[in-house]
């Protein structure tokens, strides 16, 4: 069940250069939220018509609040960053399929890159068994201490070397060569592709959360497709509705 | 206050009100059905259907523009058999009319779809000869008056249901094209499909759409659409379904005054999933405000 | 940082930068001269001039639309004699190029204006065969390829200055029209003029414009304009002046990447009287950001 | 000299149903303001591109503030009414020609209708001689007490009879048949036309402030024309630049 709400903003602050944290109040979205799902935020500035999809970073079911972390990359996210505490934001959600949280134990390898890191926070809170987290950033890492609250091992790579390993997260993983039962990942396309290939080599199942430009966000308009392996031939699936989380075998990388 | 009479007639089919989604923006109604009671719409218009499955264009398929958007979906659809099997029973479970938008790469393909659908339980066919996002068929049929008349006439031979012809705005003379469709036997016309546009990412120095060009829709195009509906309404007798940038009941009234009997809501669904229903209610509100008992009283009633 | 080279060449005339106002939105530069140093513009393009004074259309002549506006000025102008007497000396006092937009109701009138101006101290002529707001001349010349070639060829016989032909977007095939203008001898093409649109006041139930229909301009039309510039640039060799919804330097870069050698700023002046100059500075900023030394390096450099 | 400024808003409040008062700070506009001139306000909401012309109601040259009174009639004025104290509003002005304030004495008859009343307030402050003011409203009259501060005779007509004469302002004037040397008026077109005709009958010079839909507001685009009597033939003049104030003989009513 999706909800269209005008949600009260409890927080909307810059937490790192050009990175904002928003917390808004919504009982409905809070109750139905799930790791890997996302919401649509609407700018309502008259000029930008399409919603901005943002992943759920954390859900507080007791306080009915949803936390988002978003980067200012263009006009829409800039508009959204101007909203003040107490203002209402138009939100549609929760949307998408979310990650499959394994019921059983086992070893989880969770890999995030850049602005793909936030949705993994809610994920690790739900995972059973033991979890190792790898996070990659260009610079200015975020959320590291928070991940450490829930998992024992958090490894970080930064491209500028300001924190942890200097370089990208895949190098770090290949160095560590971690043993695990499954992989969860979210981040930029090239990283996901590499993670997918690595997981395949290791023969690990992997769930990858993709991004694509969207319009409706609910599966009706078919603009957000990604190439996947169908039964016989390849087919276009909808990132917003059939995803954003796909298994590594499904995705056909271009 | 008494509810105004909102019933309108398209090619012999009575719709309970003049509002429907625009083809391609509403899937087959399943998704938006979570926000909108489909029973309350005049009709549901489904996305373009072809004889065999079409994959559509590569992604990205959407670019936001000032007050509008470009899409280059390219008529991705599962083909008529899957559509008939899965979507018709779903839609028939609602008390609304079903309008099926048909696509083809050749006149023969259009005819094949029309023929196959003629024995199915649907109310109206909409012939899309105006999609700018496919190489063959689509807009190439819709911009030449002889082709418009020809394809309409051929499809009409196979269609058992009333036939709407959907026109492209990317033409020098919309009236000439509209007359050609009517000459070919169209029972109704719908306009406008999208304007052909392009957006360039100046940092990557390449088009935002993988397909290069795409179809422009949304509030930005409304003045062009209203003008075309007005011009066509002055020239033909068949009912017109007006669309292009409708986001509110006020927008819909503009089209109706210009000459539209019914209206379709497209891009606005993406801005507001309840848009179709909001438009129904706002049209009703306008009629009540001016104490108009029957919506037909204001069709084409703009005074020049 | 070194200033990039912003010089461009239109039909043999060198402009110090690629930015000019769009005809009809800037008067003859006097009014906006209070906000913008005209010396800093590549050229000033004046409003459409005819042989005798034209009164234009009744008011209201403007309607605001979503992200755009409609106008129906109808080429009101004081005629060429008053223009020559009052405006040329004013403009010549600035260090910028003068482009005069010419209008006519007949081929003969266009030729008469071109002939009269050929002996005056102006740099370039722009032939407006695309105004949607006049009954005779204007858009009727601009939508038929034979007429476009014919009127261009005739005017070319009288024009001493290089000739830009300004194209209408209200056509099925912009490339065909562009080729016709070039075949007629156009030294450059400018596009787009306004799209034909209409807005209806639903409370008064009549068009907002006294003239009924008008020309749509502003950011709303940009995707259509960029697409047409792109298509035309693929097909002809002459330099293109791109316009339609440019409000920022980023918009201008989009047109330049699509294939425009220069750009014109119209409706944006009404939103921001400094718009032309802001666009100059923002283009410069973009070139510096990417360390591009000469603007010519990016003309038509969109990769498909 | 016109100025484009981002002016700080000192006040923006509803003073009567759907009527707002805005006060903003601008030294430049304050110094060059004059009765009958107007300013362009920009909505800056992305969707409404064209400026909204609003007459100057009062100028406080000491405090550099400009006062406007405006009615909410559509989306643009609604947007403007949402601006808060401390926000900046984009303003271009002062624009237009303004009234001719007679240097000499004599009897001034000032006639305002509806939202045409506010610009007359600054005018009466500048007039020499004796001044009689006639104001007409549909209902809810505004500014009456303020006019009384500057002039001895203020007569009011309201269509609903809630204040003063019940009916329109022209009836009131015809009843009074005031004697004067000149007429100044601002209000809806039909009223101005009637005032113009009345002034002609009385052989009084009259200055009428017109309204027309505008784009540039500075005389460049020719969208705001009104029909006037030229030397030989009629001609279209620009309301924004040649007006908004025209003499009664100039205007050709349709
Ligand atoms: C399922 C999903 C989850 C996401 N989660 C997050 C998140 O948690 N935090 C975060 O910062 N960002 C997230 N993004 C990316 C975010 O949606 C874009 O950065 C944002 O839409 C950009 O909007 P803009 O107006 O600032 O940029 P502009 O470039 O001005 O936007 C123009 C258009 O392109 C679209 N667009 C631009 N970049 C992207 C992109 N990377 N992905 C999808 N659409 C894009 C916009 O939605 C808009 O329609 C997510 C995207 C998807 C699809
Ligand atoms: C010289 C001048 C002075 C004015 N002074 C005042 C004043 O002091 N107080 C006041 O309340 N109003 C004044 N007006 C009218 C005011 O400009 C309009 O009411 C306002 O522009 C409406 O904008 P909107 O977006 O709310 O209405 P909409 O109807 O949504 O506006 C749509 C378009 O029409 C234009 N428009 C609509 N109504 C008018 C109108 N009556 N005159 C001109 N353009 C219009 C708008 O500017 C806009 O471009 C003045 C108009 C002019 C020309
Ligand atoms: C994403 C998208 C997909 C579309 N697909 C179709 C289609 O399959 N068949 C069709 O006839 N029109 C299609 N259209 C055009 C719309 O039906 C409509 O004519 C157009 O968008 C103008 O209306 P709007 O401005 O309200 O969106 C599509 C439009 C959009 C935005
Ligand atoms: C008020 C107005 C008047 C115009 N007058 C002319 C004209 O006289 N001659 C002409 O060739 N184009 C005229 N145009 C068209 C513009 O020059 C330009 O082609 C068009 O507005 C698109 O650019 P824009 O979106 O930047 O305004 C006019 C446009 C506007 C808005
Ligand atoms: S965004 Fe519409 S189907 Fe995914
Ligand atoms: S509004 Fe442009 S000339 Fe008056």
mmCIF file with all atom_site columns, C-alpha atoms in Angstrom, chain D residues 57 65 113 187 197 202 248:
data_model
loop_
_atom_site.group_PDB
_atom_site.id
_atom_site.type_symbol
_atom_site.label_atom_id
_atom_site.label_alt_id
_atom_site.label_comp_id
_atom_site.label_asym_id
_atom_site.label_entity_id
_atom_site.label_seq_id
_atom_site.pdbx_PDB_ins_code
_atom_site.Cartn_x
_atom_site.Cartn_y
_atom_site.Cartn_z
_atom_site.occupancy
_atom_site.B_iso_or_equiv
_atom_site.pdbx_formal_charge
_atom_site.auth_seq_id
_atom_site.auth_comp_id
_atom_site.auth_asym_id
_atom_site.auth_atom_id
_atom_site.pdbx_PDB_model_num
ATOM 1 C CA . UNK D 1 57  ? 0.471   53.751 -2.743  1.00 0.00 ? 57  UNK D CA 1
ATOM 2 C CA . UNK D 1 65  ? 10.053  52.496 2.287   1.00 0.00 ? 65  UNK D CA 1
ATOM 3 C CA . UNK D 1 113 ? -12.487 53.126 -7.724  1.00 0.00 ? 113 UNK D CA 1
ATOM 4 C CA . UNK D 1 187 ? -9.980  52.694 -11.277 1.00 0.00 ? 187 UNK D CA 1
ATOM 5 C CA . UNK D 1 197 ? -16.856 61.719 -20.459 1.00 0.00 ? 197 UNK D CA 1
ATOM 6 C CA . UNK D 1 202 ? -17.656 69.821 -17.542 1.00 0.00 ? 202 UNK D CA 1
ATOM 7 C CA . UNK D 1 248 ? -8.767  62.217 -21.090 1.00 0.00 ? 248 UNK D CA 1
#
